[in-house]
């Protein structure tokens, strides 16, 4: 491999040196490479570096790259085709974005596929892996939970079960991730772990046969590989009706979004805010900030107002669900002249037939300048022009939020000097998001930390926030004030951080009751929201239909019979999908019709009495 004319980042240089040693036969004991690279740090080039060197040396004969979503499949294909990196790395390899048709590589150096495709045709991909010496690349491996002894088959583990044989039979494995944590706390498939007394298991970076390459956010900032982040935290008040019904329920609120610690009103207030006036206010702040940025960059470059150009900055809006995304899109278009609105604002959600085209246009062309989505573009989206993010999502898990803010931290080579660029993330000023932001900043300032005993506020560690047990009817909300905070860079971190001492374990039955209550609350909330927005007929029966839909999606397993893992999988699905999009599963279902008739007959008898 020739010396690259484009500079490699430190983790890319580390991988280049490692595969060079493998090619020379000096690292024969290495069979697994784990690259833990901060989101936006440039991990998509790693498979290209590895494949180019190892295939030239005959160590492997092909590369198979597995990604979690179709949009990433196309980006992986583009990574091999990038002409500048082809020249810099001296390679001529091409891979194919493949489906499950026979011969997915079609004579090229390999192919890119998705987790879903492998799960749909595991025998096809296993045959391809075993036919030739293969470098298997698994992207965002944290999506795959580890498989435990006797673990029952479920939707949550379907991808892991499909990928596990490929991992076993690959000649060499390159595993990529922007985080070594899963939102549900489970271990990650294939990674080695070590157990330490009193602590949660952590990946064993010294395990035999493993080489680990880390690239923290602090390292990326020091190398100017990612942008610093400014947070625009918007506070507000919200009011709602509890119980999931609007007939005579007491009004709750107004309650502030902000607070020193999460409390029982935190999630209901956030749920309400994202669906009422507060969301409009936050979205408008993000819209105005994007317009000011684009105007300033046009002025600096002497560009006319209507001339399309790259590098002006774009806005990514992350919504809590598809219905909200459609509302946000309509709001944004309402703030622009008609022709400009149609050109500049696009919607990319799974229910839209042109979602993939909207996503591609947002990435690759000067217009559109605004993309509204739910989950399609929150992770892995390679769109350096994104400069502003409107974080109108209710999800507060750290991996999710890290991936989301990373959409705006990519350096845009067409936007001018690095010093003139920064990411701007607007978000509700709830204590859960504030905790996430403070934790990131604290990690990047480890050298300035005092010992734990001296740290101010150490005794006031926020307790886990209780979940709401019932659905709510959002009434109204309003924004109160906007404040900005910059995420400050700090020294590099160790790859694996010791996890906090876990809270005392609850009895299994208590865990299941808690998870069942959360599932019930989310089902009821979706039903209430859909009735309120006239997407489904009112009458109090929609929640029953939605429960039946969820049961069908869970393999017809009753909620009372679900294990804790089944319930966690259901919660994860509900966070990203709408039950109303799957009502067709009940069409012609005799079991549902029978139970519905019994339920409705009982309601009529009760009403008659």
mmCIF file of C-alpha atoms in Angstrom, residues 268-558:
data_model
loop_
_atom_site.group_PDB
_atom_site.id
_atom_site.type_symbol
_atom_site.label_atom_id
_atom_site.label_comp_id
_atom_site.label_asym_id
_atom_site.label_seq_id
_atom_site.Cartn_x
_atom_site.Cartn_y
_atom_site.Cartn_z
ATOM 1 C CA UNK A 268 -45.141 12.755 30.836
ATOM 2 C CA UNK A 269 -43.974 16.354 30.437
ATOM 3 C CA UNK A 270 -41.508 15.341 27.720
ATOM 4 C CA UNK A 271 -44.131 13.194 25.957
ATOM 5 C CA UNK A 272 -46.528 16.149 25.964
ATOM 6 C CA UNK A 273 -43.899 18.694 24.925
ATOM 7 C CA UNK A 274 -42.891 16.735 21.829
ATOM 8 C CA UNK A 275 -46.484 16.643 20.603
ATOM 9 C CA UNK A 276 -47.705 20.166 21.390
ATOM 10 C CA UNK A 277 -46.592 23.796 21.261
ATOM 11 C CA UNK A 278 -43.153 23.272 22.780
ATOM 12 C CA UNK A 279 -42.089 21.131 19.824
ATOM 13 C CA UNK A 280 -43.074 23.915 17.442
ATOM 14 C CA UNK A 281 -41.019 26.426 19.444
ATOM 15 C CA UNK A 282 -37.910 24.248 19.536
ATOM 16 C CA UNK A 283 -38.245 23.420 15.858
ATOM 17 C CA UNK A 284 -38.572 27.115 15.052
ATOM 18 C CA UNK A 285 -35.376 27.915 16.981
ATOM 19 C CA UNK A 286 -33.507 25.241 15.016
ATOM 20 C CA UNK A 287 -35.009 26.479 11.743
ATOM 21 C CA UNK A 288 -33.961 30.081 12.429
ATOM 22 C CA UNK A 289 -30.450 29.011 13.472
ATOM 23 C CA UNK A 290 -30.060 27.038 10.243
ATOM 24 C CA UNK A 291 -31.334 29.947 8.162
ATOM 25 C CA UNK A 292 -28.896 32.343 9.870
ATOM 26 C CA UNK A 293 -26.007 29.940 9.296
ATOM 27 C CA UNK A 294 -26.793 29.459 5.618
ATOM 28 C CA UNK A 295 -27.232 33.206 5.102
ATOM 29 C CA UNK A 296 -23.896 33.953 6.778
ATOM 30 C CA UNK A 297 -22.067 31.359 4.678
ATOM 31 C CA UNK A 298 -23.682 32.650 1.497
ATOM 32 C CA UNK A 299 -22.597 36.188 2.386
ATOM 33 C CA UNK A 300 -19.034 35.089 3.136
ATOM 34 C CA UNK A 301 -18.811 33.340 -0.246
ATOM 35 C CA UNK A 302 -20.668 36.028 -2.194
ATOM 36 C CA UNK A 303 -23.429 33.654 -3.293
ATOM 37 C CA UNK A 304 -26.889 34.883 -4.398
ATOM 38 C CA UNK A 305 -29.799 33.900 -2.155
ATOM 39 C CA UNK A 306 -31.311 31.298 -4.505
ATOM 40 C CA UNK A 307 -28.148 29.711 -5.901
ATOM 41 C CA UNK A 308 -27.680 26.051 -4.825
ATOM 42 C CA UNK A 309 -24.300 25.375 -3.232
ATOM 43 C CA UNK A 310 -22.646 22.751 -1.081
ATOM 44 C CA UNK A 311 -21.282 23.500 2.378
ATOM 45 C CA UNK A 312 -23.970 25.948 3.520
ATOM 46 C CA UNK A 313 -25.173 23.785 6.413
ATOM 47 C CA UNK A 314 -28.260 21.594 6.790
ATOM 48 C CA UNK A 315 -30.844 20.817 9.470
ATOM 49 C CA UNK A 316 -31.677 17.285 10.661
ATOM 50 C CA UNK A 317 -34.909 16.916 12.655
ATOM 51 C CA UNK A 318 -35.277 13.722 14.718
ATOM 52 C CA UNK A 319 -38.933 13.133 15.677
ATOM 53 C CA UNK A 320 -40.430 10.804 18.322
ATOM 54 C CA UNK A 321 -42.685 8.966 15.837
ATOM 55 C CA UNK A 322 -43.841 9.069 12.234
ATOM 56 C CA UNK A 323 -47.001 11.085 12.908
ATOM 57 C CA UNK A 324 -44.978 13.768 14.695
ATOM 58 C CA UNK A 325 -42.433 13.731 11.868
ATOM 59 C CA UNK A 326 -45.205 14.471 9.373
ATOM 60 C CA UNK A 327 -46.441 17.351 11.553
ATOM 61 C CA UNK A 328 -42.945 18.784 11.914
ATOM 62 C CA UNK A 329 -42.448 18.574 8.160
ATOM 63 C CA UNK A 330 -45.686 20.478 7.583
ATOM 64 C CA UNK A 331 -44.635 23.152 10.107
ATOM 65 C CA UNK A 332 -41.287 23.679 8.413
ATOM 66 C CA UNK A 333 -42.870 23.941 4.980
ATOM 67 C CA UNK A 334 -45.361 26.422 6.381
ATOM 68 C CA UNK A 335 -42.504 28.760 7.303
ATOM 69 C CA UNK A 336 -41.232 28.941 3.703
ATOM 70 C CA UNK A 337 -42.585 30.063 0.345
ATOM 71 C CA UNK A 338 -44.271 27.197 -1.506
ATOM 72 C CA UNK A 339 -41.611 26.358 -4.145
ATOM 73 C CA UNK A 340 -38.790 26.641 -1.616
ATOM 74 C CA UNK A 341 -40.646 24.433 0.878
ATOM 75 C CA UNK A 342 -41.045 21.620 -1.654
ATOM 76 C CA UNK A 343 -37.380 21.867 -2.627
ATOM 77 C CA UNK A 344 -35.796 22.322 0.782
ATOM 78 C CA UNK A 345 -37.746 20.101 3.198
ATOM 79 C CA UNK A 346 -37.956 16.325 2.837
ATOM 80 C CA UNK A 347 -39.433 13.567 4.977
ATOM 81 C CA UNK A 348 -37.657 10.215 5.450
ATOM 82 C CA UNK A 349 -39.738 7.749 7.467
ATOM 83 C CA UNK A 350 -40.402 4.091 6.752
ATOM 84 C CA UNK A 351 -44.028 4.681 5.726
ATOM 85 C CA UNK A 352 -43.002 7.083 2.925
ATOM 86 C CA UNK A 353 -42.362 5.350 -0.430
ATOM 87 C CA UNK A 354 -39.628 7.820 -1.420
ATOM 88 C CA UNK A 355 -37.806 7.770 1.942
ATOM 89 C CA UNK A 356 -34.605 6.270 0.500
ATOM 90 C CA UNK A 357 -34.546 8.828 -2.313
ATOM 91 C CA UNK A 358 -35.112 11.671 0.173
ATOM 92 C CA UNK A 359 -32.245 10.427 2.321
ATOM 93 C CA UNK A 360 -29.914 10.121 -0.686
ATOM 94 C CA UNK A 361 -30.800 13.602 -1.934
ATOM 95 C CA UNK A 362 -30.165 15.071 1.515
ATOM 96 C CA UNK A 363 -26.716 13.443 1.605
ATOM 97 C CA UNK A 364 -25.545 13.971 -1.934
ATOM 98 C CA UNK A 365 -27.098 17.155 -3.358
ATOM 99 C CA UNK A 366 -27.165 20.837 -2.294
ATOM 100 C CA UNK A 367 -30.937 20.636 -1.748
ATOM 101 C CA UNK A 368 -32.895 19.633 0.267
ATOM 102 C CA UNK A 369 -31.493 21.514 3.230
ATOM 103 C CA UNK A 370 -33.828 20.014 5.855
ATOM 104 C CA UNK A 371 -34.560 16.347 6.562
ATOM 105 C CA UNK A 372 -37.209 15.170 9.036
ATOM 106 C CA UNK A 373 -36.893 11.569 10.204
ATOM 107 C CA UNK A 374 -37.466 9.245 13.160
ATOM 108 C CA UNK A 375 -34.772 6.556 13.144
ATOM 109 C CA UNK A 376 -33.713 6.111 9.512
ATOM 110 C CA UNK A 377 -30.940 8.698 9.728
ATOM 111 C CA UNK A 378 -29.989 8.890 13.359
ATOM 112 C CA UNK A 379 -27.091 6.389 13.148
ATOM 113 C CA UNK A 380 -24.360 6.145 10.558
ATOM 114 C CA UNK A 381 -25.705 8.881 8.285
ATOM 115 C CA UNK A 382 -22.708 10.270 6.389
ATOM 116 C CA UNK A 383 -23.877 13.802 5.645
ATOM 117 C CA UNK A 384 -21.124 16.257 6.666
ATOM 118 C CA UNK A 385 -23.305 19.225 5.733
ATOM 119 C CA UNK A 386 -25.572 18.614 8.749
ATOM 120 C CA UNK A 387 -24.741 21.476 11.086
ATOM 121 C CA UNK A 388 -27.914 21.722 13.183
ATOM 122 C CA UNK A 389 -29.946 18.957 14.852
ATOM 123 C CA UNK A 390 -33.400 19.390 16.367
ATOM 124 C CA UNK A 391 -33.506 16.567 18.930
ATOM 125 C CA UNK A 392 -37.259 16.121 19.268
ATOM 126 C CA UNK A 393 -37.004 12.501 20.397
ATOM 127 C CA UNK A 394 -38.091 10.963 23.692
ATOM 128 C CA UNK A 395 -35.299 8.364 23.699
ATOM 129 C CA UNK A 396 -32.673 9.043 26.341
ATOM 130 C CA UNK A 397 -30.299 6.075 26.147
ATOM 131 C CA UNK A 398 -26.717 7.181 25.852
ATOM 132 C CA UNK A 399 -25.787 5.196 22.678
ATOM 133 C CA UNK A 400 -28.832 6.583 20.856
ATOM 134 C CA UNK A 401 -28.093 10.195 21.824
ATOM 135 C CA UNK A 402 -24.386 9.885 21.025
ATOM 136 C CA UNK A 403 -25.210 8.644 17.550
ATOM 137 C CA UNK A 404 -27.769 11.393 17.050
ATOM 138 C CA UNK A 405 -25.495 14.312 17.951
ATOM 139 C CA UNK A 406 -22.734 12.764 15.835
ATOM 140 C CA UNK A 407 -24.794 13.500 12.711
ATOM 141 C CA UNK A 408 -23.732 17.139 13.146
ATOM 142 C CA UNK A 409 -20.129 16.643 14.278
ATOM 143 C CA UNK A 410 -18.684 15.533 10.938
ATOM 144 C CA UNK A 411 -16.283 18.077 9.434
ATOM 145 C CA UNK A 412 -17.609 19.522 6.182
ATOM 146 C CA UNK A 413 -14.670 20.145 3.812
ATOM 147 C CA UNK A 414 -16.840 22.536 1.765
ATOM 148 C CA UNK A 415 -17.875 24.726 4.708
ATOM 149 C CA UNK A 416 -14.656 26.621 5.214
ATOM 150 C CA UNK A 417 -11.972 26.416 7.925
ATOM 151 C CA UNK A 418 -12.380 24.009 10.819
ATOM 152 C CA UNK A 419 -12.315 26.896 13.289
ATOM 153 C CA UNK A 420 -15.463 28.334 11.711
ATOM 154 C CA UNK A 421 -17.499 25.139 12.087
ATOM 155 C CA UNK A 422 -19.332 23.650 15.051
ATOM 156 C CA UNK A 423 -22.331 21.416 15.647
ATOM 157 C CA UNK A 424 -25.487 22.907 17.155
ATOM 158 C CA UNK A 425 -27.991 20.581 18.852
ATOM 159 C CA UNK A 426 -31.324 21.927 20.102
ATOM 160 C CA UNK A 427 -33.006 19.726 22.715
ATOM 161 C CA UNK A 428 -35.590 19.823 25.528
ATOM 162 C CA UNK A 429 -33.908 20.841 28.779
ATOM 163 C CA UNK A 430 -35.110 17.804 30.721
ATOM 164 C CA UNK A 431 -32.839 16.323 33.412
ATOM 165 C CA UNK A 432 -32.354 13.080 31.456
ATOM 166 C CA UNK A 433 -30.776 14.870 28.488
ATOM 167 C CA UNK A 434 -28.839 17.122 30.861
ATOM 168 C CA UNK A 435 -27.424 14.033 32.580
ATOM 169 C CA UNK A 436 -26.310 12.652 29.210
ATOM 170 C CA UNK A 437 -24.652 15.939 28.267
ATOM 171 C CA UNK A 438 -22.928 16.313 31.639
ATOM 172 C CA UNK A 439 -21.642 12.745 31.504
ATOM 173 C CA UNK A 440 -20.004 13.269 28.131
ATOM 174 C CA UNK A 441 -18.368 16.470 29.295
ATOM 175 C CA UNK A 442 -17.236 14.874 32.560
ATOM 176 C CA UNK A 443 -15.568 12.026 30.649
ATOM 177 C CA UNK A 444 -13.691 14.493 28.493
ATOM 178 C CA UNK A 445 -12.442 16.351 31.552
ATOM 179 C CA UNK A 446 -11.173 13.339 33.523
ATOM 180 C CA UNK A 447 -7.810 14.959 34.129
ATOM 181 C CA UNK A 448 -9.511 17.853 35.914
ATOM 182 C CA UNK A 449 -11.722 15.714 38.130
ATOM 183 C CA UNK A 450 -11.321 15.747 41.872
ATOM 184 C CA UNK A 451 -11.326 12.487 43.781
ATOM 185 C CA UNK A 452 -14.842 11.139 44.133
ATOM 186 C CA UNK A 453 -15.082 11.981 47.828
ATOM 187 C CA UNK A 454 -14.264 15.636 47.097
ATOM 188 C CA UNK A 455 -16.492 16.022 44.055
ATOM 189 C CA UNK A 456 -19.309 18.472 44.683
ATOM 190 C CA UNK A 457 -22.693 16.850 44.569
ATOM 191 C CA UNK A 458 -21.310 13.300 44.780
ATOM 192 C CA UNK A 459 -23.867 12.405 47.435
ATOM 193 C CA UNK A 460 -26.714 13.697 45.290
ATOM 194 C CA UNK A 461 -26.441 11.173 42.463
ATOM 195 C CA UNK A 462 -29.803 11.225 40.653
ATOM 196 C CA UNK A 463 -31.923 8.162 41.248
ATOM 197 C CA UNK A 464 -33.468 6.218 38.365
ATOM 198 C CA UNK A 465 -36.577 7.977 37.174
ATOM 199 C CA UNK A 466 -39.847 6.140 37.745
ATOM 200 C CA UNK A 467 -41.782 5.297 34.595
ATOM 201 C CA UNK A 468 -45.373 6.331 34.046
ATOM 202 C CA UNK A 469 -47.741 3.402 34.480
ATOM 203 C CA UNK A 470 -50.593 4.673 32.336
ATOM 204 C CA UNK A 471 -51.073 6.591 29.098
ATOM 205 C CA UNK A 472 -51.532 10.325 29.106
ATOM 206 C CA UNK A 473 -53.467 12.769 26.948
ATOM 207 C CA UNK A 474 -51.184 15.680 25.964
ATOM 208 C CA UNK A 475 -52.910 19.037 26.352
ATOM 209 C CA UNK A 476 -50.484 21.891 25.836
ATOM 210 C CA UNK A 477 -46.933 23.064 26.342
ATOM 211 C CA UNK A 478 -44.871 26.160 25.771
ATOM 212 C CA UNK A 479 -41.218 27.092 25.677
ATOM 213 C CA UNK A 480 -39.843 29.304 28.449
ATOM 214 C CA UNK A 481 -36.212 30.007 27.720
ATOM 215 C CA UNK A 482 -33.235 28.940 25.660
ATOM 216 C CA UNK A 483 -29.702 28.548 26.974
ATOM 217 C CA UNK A 484 -26.537 27.413 25.239
ATOM 218 C CA UNK A 485 -23.762 25.172 26.531
ATOM 219 C CA UNK A 486 -20.609 24.106 24.711
ATOM 220 C CA UNK A 487 -19.218 20.607 25.121
ATOM 221 C CA UNK A 488 -15.610 21.185 26.071
ATOM 222 C CA UNK A 489 -12.839 18.875 24.844
ATOM 223 C CA UNK A 490 -10.551 17.101 27.246
ATOM 224 C CA UNK A 491 -7.805 14.445 27.364
ATOM 225 C CA UNK A 492 -8.148 11.051 25.710
ATOM 226 C CA UNK A 493 -10.034 8.346 27.539
ATOM 227 C CA UNK A 494 -9.323 4.692 28.017
ATOM 228 C CA UNK A 495 -11.184 2.501 25.546
ATOM 229 C CA UNK A 496 -13.209 0.722 28.196
ATOM 230 C CA UNK A 497 -14.505 2.624 31.202
ATOM 231 C CA UNK A 498 -15.359 0.893 34.477
ATOM 232 C CA UNK A 499 -19.124 0.840 34.781
ATOM 233 C CA UNK A 500 -20.913 2.187 37.808
ATOM 234 C CA UNK A 501 -21.711 -0.259 40.564
ATOM 235 C CA UNK A 502 -25.145 -1.624 39.641
ATOM 236 C CA UNK A 503 -28.166 -0.972 41.812
ATOM 237 C CA UNK A 504 -29.416 -3.856 43.956
ATOM 238 C CA UNK A 505 -31.101 -6.415 41.720
ATOM 239 C CA UNK A 506 -34.880 -6.672 41.856
ATOM 240 C CA UNK A 507 -36.560 -10.066 42.082
ATOM 241 C CA UNK A 508 -37.344 -11.453 38.605
ATOM 242 C CA UNK A 509 -41.099 -11.153 39.146
ATOM 243 C CA UNK A 510 -40.741 -7.476 40.101
ATOM 244 C CA UNK A 511 -38.640 -6.823 36.996
ATOM 245 C CA UNK A 512 -41.289 -8.463 34.828
ATOM 246 C CA UNK A 513 -44.100 -6.464 36.464
ATOM 247 C CA UNK A 514 -42.167 -3.235 35.895
ATOM 248 C CA UNK A 515 -41.509 -4.077 32.235
ATOM 249 C CA UNK A 516 -45.121 -5.122 31.648
ATOM 250 C CA UNK A 517 -46.293 -1.791 33.068
ATOM 251 C CA UNK A 518 -43.938 0.075 30.724
ATOM 252 C CA UNK A 519 -45.191 -1.873 27.710
ATOM 253 C CA UNK A 520 -48.805 -1.181 28.710
ATOM 254 C CA UNK A 521 -48.042 2.528 29.105
ATOM 255 C CA UNK A 522 -46.453 2.776 25.668
ATOM 256 C CA UNK A 523 -49.301 0.887 23.967
ATOM 257 C CA UNK A 524 -51.880 3.102 25.665
ATOM 258 C CA UNK A 525 -49.934 6.253 24.787
ATOM 259 C CA UNK A 526 -49.857 5.326 21.103
ATOM 260 C CA UNK A 527 -53.592 4.569 21.149
ATOM 261 C CA UNK A 528 -54.404 7.881 22.874
ATOM 262 C CA UNK A 529 -52.234 9.826 20.471
ATOM 263 C CA UNK A 530 -53.713 8.166 17.383
ATOM 264 C CA UNK A 531 -57.287 8.756 18.592
ATOM 265 C CA UNK A 532 -56.545 12.384 19.456
ATOM 266 C CA UNK A 533 -55.113 13.014 15.987
ATOM 267 C CA UNK A 534 -57.996 11.210 14.265
ATOM 268 C CA UNK A 535 -55.740 8.571 12.761
ATOM 269 C CA UNK A 536 -58.043 5.914 14.233
ATOM 270 C CA UNK A 537 -61.680 5.834 15.415
ATOM 271 C CA UNK A 538 -62.230 6.862 19.028
ATOM 272 C CA UNK A 539 -64.265 4.782 21.446
ATOM 273 C CA UNK A 540 -61.885 3.269 23.940
ATOM 274 C CA UNK A 541 -61.177 0.071 21.942
ATOM 275 C CA UNK A 542 -58.066 1.125 20.041
ATOM 276 C CA UNK A 543 -55.758 0.153 22.914
ATOM 277 C CA UNK A 544 -57.270 -3.368 22.812
ATOM 278 C CA UNK A 545 -56.562 -3.596 19.079
ATOM 279 C CA UNK A 546 -53.032 -2.307 19.575
ATOM 280 C CA UNK A 547 -52.407 -4.883 22.303
ATOM 281 C CA UNK A 548 -53.554 -7.570 19.886
ATOM 282 C CA UNK A 549 -51.200 -6.242 17.196
ATOM 283 C CA UNK A 550 -48.279 -6.315 19.625
ATOM 284 C CA UNK A 551 -49.159 -9.888 20.563
ATOM 285 C CA UNK A 552 -49.070 -10.935 16.900
ATOM 286 C CA UNK A 553 -45.737 -9.209 16.439
ATOM 287 C CA UNK A 554 -44.424 -11.067 19.499
ATOM 288 C CA UNK A 555 -45.186 -14.492 18.093
ATOM 289 C CA UNK A 556 -48.674 -14.652 19.668
ATOM 290 C CA UNK A 557 -47.139 -14.775 23.117
ATOM 291 C CA UNK A 558 -49.366 -13.285 25.808
#
